[in-house]
Amino acid sequence: MTDTATAAAAIIDGKAFAQGLREKVAVAAADFEAKAGRKAGLAVVLVGEDPASQVYVRSKGKMTVACGMNSFEHKLPADASEAELLAVVQALNADPAVDGILVQLPLPAHMNEQTVIAAIDPDKDVDGFHVINVGRLATGLPGFVPCTPLGCLMLLKDKLGSLSGLDAVVIGRSNIVGKPMAQLLTAESCTVTLAHSRTRDLPDVVRRADIVVAAVGRPEMVRGEWIKPGATVIDVGINRVEGAEGEKARLVGDVDFASASAVAGAITPVPGGVGPMTIAVLLRNAIVAAHRNAGIAFDDASL
Ligand code: NAD
């Protein structure tokens, strides 16, 4: 087809990429066990009974074990005190069998998330939320990078190879997705615009981009008319929208897939794009942490 405006975008299959990454993690985990004489270990702490968090924690645990690592789950009741949670974190910091610690967010309102994240040993902070790791990312030091944006970067590099010199627009400036995504793309020598709710003329800003990463939390906000023909579109959004009467609720991204996929060169679907990458990258970060903590050489770039 010669008319780009009607050409269908290539679909970026995050589900398949994530499966391949988990398989590589499993090989690295077996190698670690042979060298260290113990399995790598990932601890997940869940406070309260939020149903979505329970689902995430369960699937993280299952996939950790499937990759040949130990999974340690700690559950606290919703009315646990912050001091009790901090005591659990301190015990995990001190436990040599634990290489990575993840405290499932959001925490109950009576707890301060920043205080809890600050209590995690930065070298076990596989979510990359500790200010030490935020600073390491900003200054180009080795540390831990938040899983979702690192997963987006992996998909982009897999699709495009070098990103050097490309114009990238990241929509959304959250600490867990937008800001680290902008840092990662800057480190790859993209020219990065970090757009957000106060950005003027967002469609015009997006139209300049070779790479669009949408992390807004607004169903199907980014339209095909905003996309430069041939651009690569990474849709981080996971939004549940109720179906019309008699129809089931469905998951949609922050990008209007139907119109955007007619213009873009490549695009991630929702579901099956960025979503499956997050846990796979968490497992990747955990095996990197295990090698670092045990003082065993490992090429982080191999995963
Ligand atoms: P957030 O609510 O913390 O941040 C949203 C950002 O979007 C804000 O910085 C805000 O400035 C910006 N924004 C809001 N309205 C806007 C508008 N009209 N125009 C431009 N910018 C606007 O959200 P988050 O945690 O970064 O998550 C974003 C989306 O990604 C959500 O849909 C979330 O469910 C999804 N998400 C998916 C994964 C995954 O795939 N595993 C992980 C994290 C988040």
mmCIF file of N, CA, C and O in Angstrom, residues 216-296:
data_model
loop_
_atom_site.group_PDB
_atom_site.id
_atom_site.type_symbol
_atom_site.label_atom_id
_atom_site.label_comp_id
_atom_site.label_asym_id
_atom_site.label_seq_id
_atom_site.Cartn_x
_atom_site.Cartn_y
_atom_site.Cartn_z
ATOM 1 N N VAL A 216 -1.638 8.620 30.306
ATOM 2 C CA VAL A 216 -2.514 9.684 30.772
ATOM 3 C C VAL A 216 -3.602 9.173 31.718
ATOM 4 O O VAL A 216 -3.966 9.822 32.694
ATOM 5 N N GLY A 217 -4.146 8.001 31.395
ATOM 6 C CA GLY A 217 -5.262 7.493 32.186
ATOM 7 C C GLY A 217 -6.600 8.034 31.704
ATOM 8 O O GLY A 217 -7.549 8.122 32.480
ATOM 9 N N ARG A 218 -6.677 8.440 30.422
ATOM 10 C CA ARG A 218 -7.952 8.906 29.844
ATOM 11 C C ARG A 218 -8.268 8.068 28.613
ATOM 12 O O ARG A 218 -7.519 8.103 27.623
ATOM 13 N N PRO A 219 -9.397 7.332 28.671
ATOM 14 C CA PRO A 219 -9.685 6.377 27.604
ATOM 15 C C PRO A 219 -9.687 7.001 26.208
ATOM 16 O O PRO A 219 -10.394 7.979 25.969
ATOM 17 N N GLU A 220 -8.875 6.448 25.339
ATOM 18 C CA GLU A 220 -8.870 6.767 23.894
ATOM 19 C C GLU A 220 -8.740 8.254 23.591
ATOM 20 O O GLU A 220 -9.267 8.751 22.605
ATOM 21 N N MET A 221 -7.985 8.978 24.441
ATOM 22 C CA MET A 221 -7.860 10.429 24.267
ATOM 23 C C MET A 221 -7.049 10.807 23.018
ATOM 24 O O MET A 221 -7.360 11.775 22.323
ATOM 25 N N VAL A 222 -5.982 10.068 22.755
ATOM 26 C CA VAL A 222 -5.085 10.412 21.639
ATOM 27 C C VAL A 222 -5.683 9.866 20.344
ATOM 28 O O VAL A 222 -5.866 8.658 20.197
ATOM 29 N N ARG A 223 -5.983 10.758 19.413
ATOM 30 C CA ARG A 223 -6.685 10.386 18.179
ATOM 31 C C ARG A 223 -5.715 10.189 17.012
ATOM 32 O O ARG A 223 -4.612 10.744 17.016
ATOM 33 N N GLY A 224 -6.187 9.447 16.042
ATOM 34 C CA GLY A 224 -5.370 9.227 14.854
ATOM 35 C C GLY A 224 -4.931 10.518 14.182
ATOM 36 O O GLY A 224 -3.812 10.626 13.677
ATOM 37 N N GLU A 225 -5.799 11.560 14.205
ATOM 38 C CA GLU A 225 -5.462 12.848 13.551
ATOM 39 C C GLU A 225 -4.258 13.522 14.224
ATOM 40 O O GLU A 225 -3.662 14.431 13.646
ATOM 41 N N TRP A 226 -3.936 13.111 15.468
ATOM 42 C CA TRP A 226 -2.802 13.713 16.176
ATOM 43 C C TRP A 226 -1.469 13.066 15.788
ATOM 44 O O TRP A 226 -0.414 13.572 16.167
ATOM 45 N N ILE A 227 -1.542 11.933 15.128
ATOM 46 C CA ILE A 227 -0.337 11.109 14.944
ATOM 47 C C ILE A 227 0.326 11.435 13.610
ATOM 48 O O ILE A 227 -0.343 11.495 12.572
ATOM 49 N N LYS A 228 1.649 11.613 13.666
ATOM 50 C CA LYS A 228 2.401 11.800 12.411
ATOM 51 C C LYS A 228 2.421 10.474 11.665
ATOM 52 O O LYS A 228 2.696 9.428 12.269
ATOM 53 N N PRO A 229 2.140 10.474 10.365
ATOM 54 C CA PRO A 229 2.146 9.204 9.627
ATOM 55 C C PRO A 229 3.466 8.456 9.817
ATOM 56 O O PRO A 229 4.540 9.039 9.710
ATOM 57 N N GLY A 230 3.358 7.182 10.147
ATOM 58 C CA GLY A 230 4.552 6.353 10.321
ATOM 59 C C GLY A 230 5.131 6.360 11.726
ATOM 60 O O GLY A 230 6.071 5.607 12.014
ATOM 61 N N ALA A 231 4.594 7.188 12.638
ATOM 62 C CA ALA A 231 5.146 7.262 14.001
ATOM 63 C C ALA A 231 4.918 5.949 14.755
ATOM 64 O O ALA A 231 4.048 5.150 14.400
ATOM 65 N N THR A 232 5.740 5.753 15.795
ATOM 66 C CA THR A 232 5.581 4.579 16.657
ATOM 67 C C THR A 232 4.832 5.009 17.914
ATOM 68 O O THR A 232 5.234 5.975 18.581
ATOM 69 N N VAL A 233 3.757 4.307 18.225
ATOM 70 C CA VAL A 233 2.867 4.716 19.321
ATOM 71 C C VAL A 233 2.866 3.650 20.414
ATOM 72 O O VAL A 233 2.557 2.477 20.152
ATOM 73 N N ILE A 234 3.234 4.070 21.612
ATOM 74 C CA ILE A 234 3.241 3.168 22.767
ATOM 75 C C ILE A 234 2.135 3.622 23.716
ATOM 76 O O ILE A 234 2.174 4.737 24.238
ATOM 77 N N ASP A 235 1.164 2.757 23.915
ATOM 78 C CA ASP A 235 -0.020 3.099 24.698
ATOM 79 C C ASP A 235 0.054 2.432 26.071
ATOM 80 O O ASP A 235 -0.128 1.223 26.205
ATOM 81 N N VAL A 236 0.365 3.243 27.095
ATOM 82 C CA VAL A 236 0.525 2.696 28.447
ATOM 83 C C VAL A 236 -0.827 2.567 29.158
ATOM 84 O O VAL A 236 -0.982 1.801 30.096
ATOM 85 N N GLY A 237 -1.811 3.304 28.698
ATOM 86 C CA GLY A 237 -3.091 3.385 29.406
ATOM 87 C C GLY A 237 -3.804 2.054 29.553
ATOM 88 O O GLY A 237 -3.789 1.220 28.647
ATOM 89 N N ILE A 238 -4.380 1.860 30.711
ATOM 90 C CA ILE A 238 -5.257 0.709 30.949
ATOM 91 C C ILE A 238 -6.526 1.273 31.564
ATOM 92 O O ILE A 238 -6.535 1.653 32.739
ATOM 93 N N ASN A 239 -7.555 1.400 30.765
ATOM 94 C CA ASN A 239 -8.803 1.992 31.248
ATOM 95 C C ASN A 239 -9.935 1.007 31.025
ATOM 96 O O ASN A 239 -10.071 0.450 29.944
ATOM 97 N N ARG A 240 -10.731 0.841 32.078
ATOM 98 C CA ARG A 240 -11.883 -0.054 31.973
ATOM 99 C C ARG A 240 -13.089 0.793 31.616
ATOM 100 O O ARG A 240 -13.424 1.727 32.343
ATOM 101 N N VAL A 241 -13.706 0.517 30.486
ATOM 102 C CA VAL A 241 -14.908 1.279 30.139
ATOM 103 C C VAL A 241 -16.103 0.334 30.082
ATOM 104 O O VAL A 241 -15.999 -0.803 29.603
ATOM 105 N N GLU A 242 -17.207 0.828 30.634
ATOM 106 C CA GLU A 242 -18.423 0.012 30.642
ATOM 107 C C GLU A 242 -18.950 -0.109 29.213
ATOM 108 O O GLU A 242 -18.925 0.855 28.450
ATOM 109 N N GLY A 243 -19.401 -1.288 28.849
ATOM 110 C CA GLY A 243 -19.970 -1.490 27.519
ATOM 111 C C GLY A 243 -21.383 -0.928 27.456
ATOM 112 O O GLY A 243 -21.961 -0.577 28.490
ATOM 113 N N ALA A 244 -21.894 -0.809 26.256
ATOM 114 C CA ALA A 244 -23.295 -0.397 26.108
ATOM 115 C C ALA A 244 -24.165 -1.494 26.739
ATOM 116 O O ALA A 244 -23.656 -2.560 27.077
ATOM 117 N N GLU A 245 -25.452 -1.221 26.866
ATOM 118 C CA GLU A 245 -26.322 -2.171 27.555
ATOM 119 C C GLU A 245 -26.189 -3.570 26.959
ATOM 120 O O GLU A 245 -26.194 -3.743 25.733
ATOM 121 N N GLY A 246 -26.021 -4.533 27.831
ATOM 122 C CA GLY A 246 -25.911 -5.912 27.355
ATOM 123 C C GLY A 246 -24.497 -6.304 26.940
ATOM 124 O O GLY A 246 -24.223 -7.469 26.720
ATOM 125 N N GLU A 247 -23.593 -5.292 26.839
ATOM 126 C CA GLU A 247 -22.210 -5.614 26.461
ATOM 127 C C GLU A 247 -21.328 -5.635 27.699
ATOM 128 O O GLU A 247 -21.599 -4.929 28.668
ATOM 129 N N LYS A 248 -20.246 -6.415 27.599
ATOM 130 C CA LYS A 248 -19.330 -6.504 28.741
ATOM 131 C C LYS A 248 -18.426 -5.272 28.801
ATOM 132 O O LYS A 248 -18.184 -4.630 27.782
ATOM 133 N N ALA A 249 -17.914 -4.965 29.995
ATOM 134 C CA ALA A 249 -16.911 -3.901 30.119
ATOM 135 C C ALA A 249 -15.676 -4.338 29.335
ATOM 136 O O ALA A 249 -15.419 -5.524 29.190
ATOM 137 N N ARG A 250 -14.917 -3.360 28.807
ATOM 138 C CA ARG A 250 -13.716 -3.726 28.059
ATOM 139 C C ARG A 250 -12.571 -2.818 28.473
ATOM 140 O O ARG A 250 -12.782 -1.738 29.050
ATOM 141 N N LEU A 251 -11.343 -3.276 28.183
ATOM 142 C CA LEU A 251 -10.154 -2.481 28.497
ATOM 143 C C LEU A 251 -9.761 -1.702 27.263
ATOM 144 O O LEU A 251 -9.687 -2.268 26.169
ATOM 145 N N VAL A 252 -9.526 -0.410 27.425
ATOM 146 C CA VAL A 252 -9.007 0.385 26.306
ATOM 147 C C VAL A 252 -7.798 1.185 26.792
ATOM 148 O O VAL A 252 -7.619 1.411 27.988
ATOM 149 N N GLY A 253 -6.995 1.612 25.847
ATOM 150 C CA GLY A 253 -5.814 2.394 26.184
ATOM 151 C C GLY A 253 -6.117 3.885 26.228
ATOM 152 O O GLY A 253 -7.274 4.305 26.213
ATOM 153 N N ASP A 254 -5.050 4.678 26.266
ATOM 154 C CA ASP A 254 -5.172 6.139 26.205
ATOM 155 C C ASP A 254 -5.201 6.615 24.754
ATOM 156 O O ASP A 254 -5.355 7.805 24.487
ATOM 157 N N VAL A 255 -4.994 5.676 23.829
ATOM 158 C CA VAL A 255 -4.962 5.999 22.400
ATOM 159 C C VAL A 255 -6.191 5.361 21.741
ATOM 160 O O VAL A 255 -6.552 4.225 22.066
ATOM 161 N N ASP A 256 -6.809 6.091 20.835
ATOM 162 C CA ASP A 256 -7.917 5.530 20.056
ATOM 163 C C ASP A 256 -7.309 4.606 18.999
ATOM 164 O O ASP A 256 -6.826 5.066 17.959
ATOM 165 N N PHE A 257 -7.317 3.319 19.330
ATOM 166 C CA PHE A 257 -6.569 2.357 18.514
ATOM 167 C C PHE A 257 -7.039 2.359 17.056
ATOM 168 O O PHE A 257 -6.220 2.320 16.135
ATOM 169 N N ALA A 258 -8.361 2.424 16.847
ATOM 170 C CA ALA A 258 -8.892 2.301 15.476
ATOM 171 C C ALA A 258 -8.333 3.403 14.579
ATOM 172 O O ALA A 258 -7.802 3.128 13.497
ATOM 173 N N SER A 259 -8.405 4.662 15.043
ATOM 174 C CA SER A 259 -7.942 5.747 14.173
ATOM 175 C C SER A 259 -6.410 5.836 14.161
ATOM 176 O O SER A 259 -5.815 6.098 13.119
ATOM 177 N N ALA A 260 -5.766 5.596 15.301
ATOM 178 C CA ALA A 260 -4.305 5.733 15.361
ATOM 179 C C ALA A 260 -3.606 4.645 14.554
ATOM 180 O O ALA A 260 -2.574 4.895 13.920
ATOM 181 N N SER A 261 -4.162 3.438 14.561
ATOM 182 C CA SER A 261 -3.476 2.347 13.861
ATOM 183 C C SER A 261 -3.584 2.498 12.343
ATOM 184 O O SER A 261 -2.859 1.843 11.602
ATOM 185 N N ALA A 262 -4.466 3.389 11.881
ATOM 186 C CA ALA A 262 -4.539 3.652 10.437
ATOM 187 C C ALA A 262 -3.448 4.615 9.981
ATOM 188 O O ALA A 262 -3.197 4.738 8.785
ATOM 189 N N VAL A 263 -2.802 5.300 10.934
ATOM 190 C CA VAL A 263 -1.818 6.333 10.592
ATOM 191 C C VAL A 263 -0.407 5.952 11.052
ATOM 192 O O VAL A 263 0.578 6.218 10.366
ATOM 193 N N ALA A 264 -0.331 5.341 12.237
ATOM 194 C CA ALA A 264 0.973 5.038 12.836
ATOM 195 C C ALA A 264 1.724 4.006 12.003
ATOM 196 O O ALA A 264 1.123 3.253 11.217
ATOM 197 N N GLY A 265 3.056 3.966 12.209
ATOM 198 C CA GLY A 265 3.855 2.909 11.583
ATOM 199 C C GLY A 265 3.789 1.637 12.415
ATOM 200 O O GLY A 265 3.788 0.528 11.884
ATOM 201 N N ALA A 266 3.747 1.818 13.749
ATOM 202 C CA ALA A 266 3.665 0.676 14.663
ATOM 203 C C ALA A 266 2.964 1.139 15.925
ATOM 204 O O ALA A 266 3.075 2.311 16.318
ATOM 205 N N ILE A 267 2.258 0.220 16.580
ATOM 206 C CA ILE A 267 1.453 0.612 17.744
ATOM 207 C C ILE A 267 1.289 -0.586 18.681
ATOM 208 O O ILE A 267 1.227 -1.733 18.227
ATOM 209 N N THR A 268 1.238 -0.291 19.983
ATOM 210 C CA THR A 268 0.951 -1.367 20.944
ATOM 211 C C THR A 268 -0.557 -1.469 21.146
ATOM 212 O O THR A 268 -1.233 -0.449 21.300
ATOM 213 N N PRO A 269 -1.100 -2.671 21.163
ATOM 214 C CA PRO A 269 -2.532 -2.821 21.441
ATOM 215 C C PRO A 269 -2.794 -2.793 22.949
ATOM 216 O O PRO A 269 -1.870 -2.924 23.741
ATOM 217 N N VAL A 270 -4.036 -2.607 23.323
ATOM 218 C CA VAL A 270 -4.463 -2.757 24.722
ATOM 219 C C VAL A 270 -5.682 -3.660 24.710
ATOM 220 O O VAL A 270 -6.670 -3.320 24.040
ATOM 221 N N PRO A 271 -5.661 -4.807 25.373
ATOM 222 C CA PRO A 271 -4.527 -5.365 26.109
ATOM 223 C C PRO A 271 -3.505 -6.030 25.166
ATOM 224 O O PRO A 271 -3.735 -6.098 23.969
ATOM 225 N N GLY A 272 -2.402 -6.503 25.761
ATOM 226 C CA GLY A 272 -1.425 -7.272 24.988
ATOM 227 C C GLY A 272 -0.234 -6.476 24.497
ATOM 228 O O GLY A 272 0.581 -6.977 23.731
ATOM 229 N N GLY A 273 -0.143 -5.198 24.935
ATOM 230 C CA GLY A 273 0.994 -4.370 24.526
ATOM 231 C C GLY A 273 1.928 -4.148 25.706
ATOM 232 O O GLY A 273 2.719 -5.027 26.074
ATOM 233 N N VAL A 274 1.801 -2.965 26.325
ATOM 234 C CA VAL A 274 2.678 -2.600 27.446
ATOM 235 C C VAL A 274 2.357 -3.421 28.695
ATOM 236 O O VAL A 274 3.255 -3.806 29.449
ATOM 237 N N GLY A 275 1.074 -3.706 28.907
ATOM 238 C CA GLY A 275 0.639 -4.370 30.149
ATOM 239 C C GLY A 275 1.494 -5.564 30.560
ATOM 240 O O GLY A 275 2.024 -5.586 31.669
ATOM 241 N N PRO A 276 1.676 -6.571 29.680
ATOM 242 C CA PRO A 276 2.430 -7.764 30.082
ATOM 243 C C PRO A 276 3.907 -7.484 30.354
ATOM 244 O O PRO A 276 4.595 -8.311 30.952
ATOM 245 N N MET A 277 4.410 -6.335 29.887
ATOM 246 C CA MET A 277 5.839 -6.037 30.065
ATOM 247 C C MET A 277 6.191 -5.744 31.514
ATOM 248 O O MET A 277 7.304 -5.998 31.969
ATOM 249 N N THR A 278 5.239 -5.160 32.266
ATOM 250 C CA THR A 278 5.598 -4.647 33.589
ATOM 251 C C THR A 278 6.129 -5.758 34.509
ATOM 252 O O THR A 278 7.193 -5.609 35.113
ATOM 253 N N ILE A 279 5.408 -6.869 34.604
ATOM 254 C CA ILE A 279 5.882 -7.939 35.503
ATOM 255 C C ILE A 279 7.159 -8.571 34.954
ATOM 256 O O ILE A 279 8.077 -8.897 35.704
ATOM 257 N N ALA A 280 7.235 -8.729 33.625
ATOM 258 C CA ALA A 280 8.445 -9.330 33.042
ATOM 259 C C ALA A 280 9.677 -8.486 33.378
ATOM 260 O O ALA A 280 10.743 -9.014 33.706
ATOM 261 N N VAL A 281 9.521 -7.153 33.333
ATOM 262 C CA VAL A 281 10.661 -6.278 33.663
ATOM 263 C C VAL A 281 10.952 -6.321 35.170
ATOM 264 O O VAL A 281 12.114 -6.266 35.582
ATOM 265 N N LEU A 282 9.910 -6.467 35.972
ATOM 266 C CA LEU A 282 10.136 -6.624 37.417
ATOM 267 C C LEU A 282 11.029 -7.842 37.686
ATOM 268 O O LEU A 282 11.979 -7.770 38.475
ATOM 269 N N LEU A 283 10.741 -8.952 37.008
ATOM 270 C CA LEU A 283 11.535 -10.173 37.192
ATOM 271 C C LEU A 283 12.960 -9.940 36.685
ATOM 272 O O LEU A 283 13.930 -10.393 37.296
ATOM 273 N N ARG A 284 13.067 -9.213 35.591
ATOM 274 C CA ARG A 284 14.386 -8.849 35.051
ATOM 275 C C ARG A 284 15.161 -8.028 36.087
ATOM 276 O O ARG A 284 16.327 -8.278 36.371
ATOM 277 N N ASN A 285 14.496 -7.021 36.677
ATOM 278 C CA ASN A 285 15.169 -6.199 37.684
ATOM 279 C C ASN A 285 15.587 -7.048 38.895
ATOM 280 O O ASN A 285 16.647 -6.830 39.480
ATOM 281 N N ALA A 286 14.741 -8.016 39.251
ATOM 282 C CA ALA A 286 15.045 -8.855 40.427
ATOM 283 C C ALA A 286 16.296 -9.706 40.181
ATOM 284 O O ALA A 286 17.140 -9.848 41.076
ATOM 285 N N ILE A 287 16.445 -10.237 38.983
ATOM 286 C CA ILE A 287 17.620 -11.090 38.742
ATOM 287 C C ILE A 287 18.887 -10.229 38.611
ATOM 288 O O ILE A 287 19.979 -10.640 39.014
ATOM 289 N N VAL A 288 18.719 -9.005 38.105
ATOM 290 C CA VAL A 288 19.852 -8.072 38.087
ATOM 291 C C VAL A 288 20.256 -7.748 39.536
ATOM 292 O O VAL A 288 21.445 -7.771 39.892
ATOM 293 N N ALA A 289 19.259 -7.492 40.398
ATOM 294 C CA ALA A 289 19.531 -7.183 41.805
ATOM 295 C C ALA A 289 20.258 -8.346 42.479
ATOM 296 O O ALA A 289 21.215 -8.149 43.243
ATOM 297 N N ALA A 290 19.807 -9.570 42.184
ATOM 298 C CA ALA A 290 20.410 -10.749 42.822
ATOM 299 C C ALA A 290 21.903 -10.822 42.500
ATOM 300 O O ALA A 290 22.738 -11.026 43.396
ATOM 301 N N HIS A 291 22.247 -10.632 41.238
ATOM 302 C CA HIS A 291 23.662 -10.682 40.858
ATOM 303 C C HIS A 291 24.448 -9.582 41.559
ATOM 304 O O HIS A 291 25.530 -9.813 42.097
ATOM 305 N N ARG A 292 23.897 -8.368 41.558
ATOM 306 C CA ARG A 292 24.618 -7.252 42.199
ATOM 307 C C ARG A 292 24.810 -7.522 43.695
ATOM 308 O O ARG A 292 25.894 -7.336 44.229
ATOM 309 N N ASN A 293 23.734 -7.964 44.345
ATOM 310 C CA ASN A 293 23.806 -8.157 45.802
ATOM 311 C C ASN A 293 24.756 -9.290 46.173
ATOM 312 O O ASN A 293 25.386 -9.254 47.230
ATOM 313 N N ALA A 294 24.862 -10.302 45.282
ATOM 314 C CA ALA A 294 25.748 -11.428 45.573
ATOM 315 C C ALA A 294 27.171 -11.181 45.052
ATOM 316 O O ALA A 294 28.044 -12.028 45.213
ATOM 317 N N GLY A 295 27.378 -10.043 44.389
ATOM 318 C CA GLY A 295 28.713 -9.734 43.862
ATOM 319 C C GLY A 295 29.102 -10.635 42.696
ATOM 320 O O GLY A 295 30.289 -10.910 42.493
ATOM 321 N N ILE A 296 28.112 -11.116 41.929
ATOM 322 C CA ILE A 296 28.390 -11.978 40.773
ATOM 323 C C ILE A 296 28.238 -11.141 39.495
ATOM 324 O O ILE A 296 27.209 -10.473 39.314
#
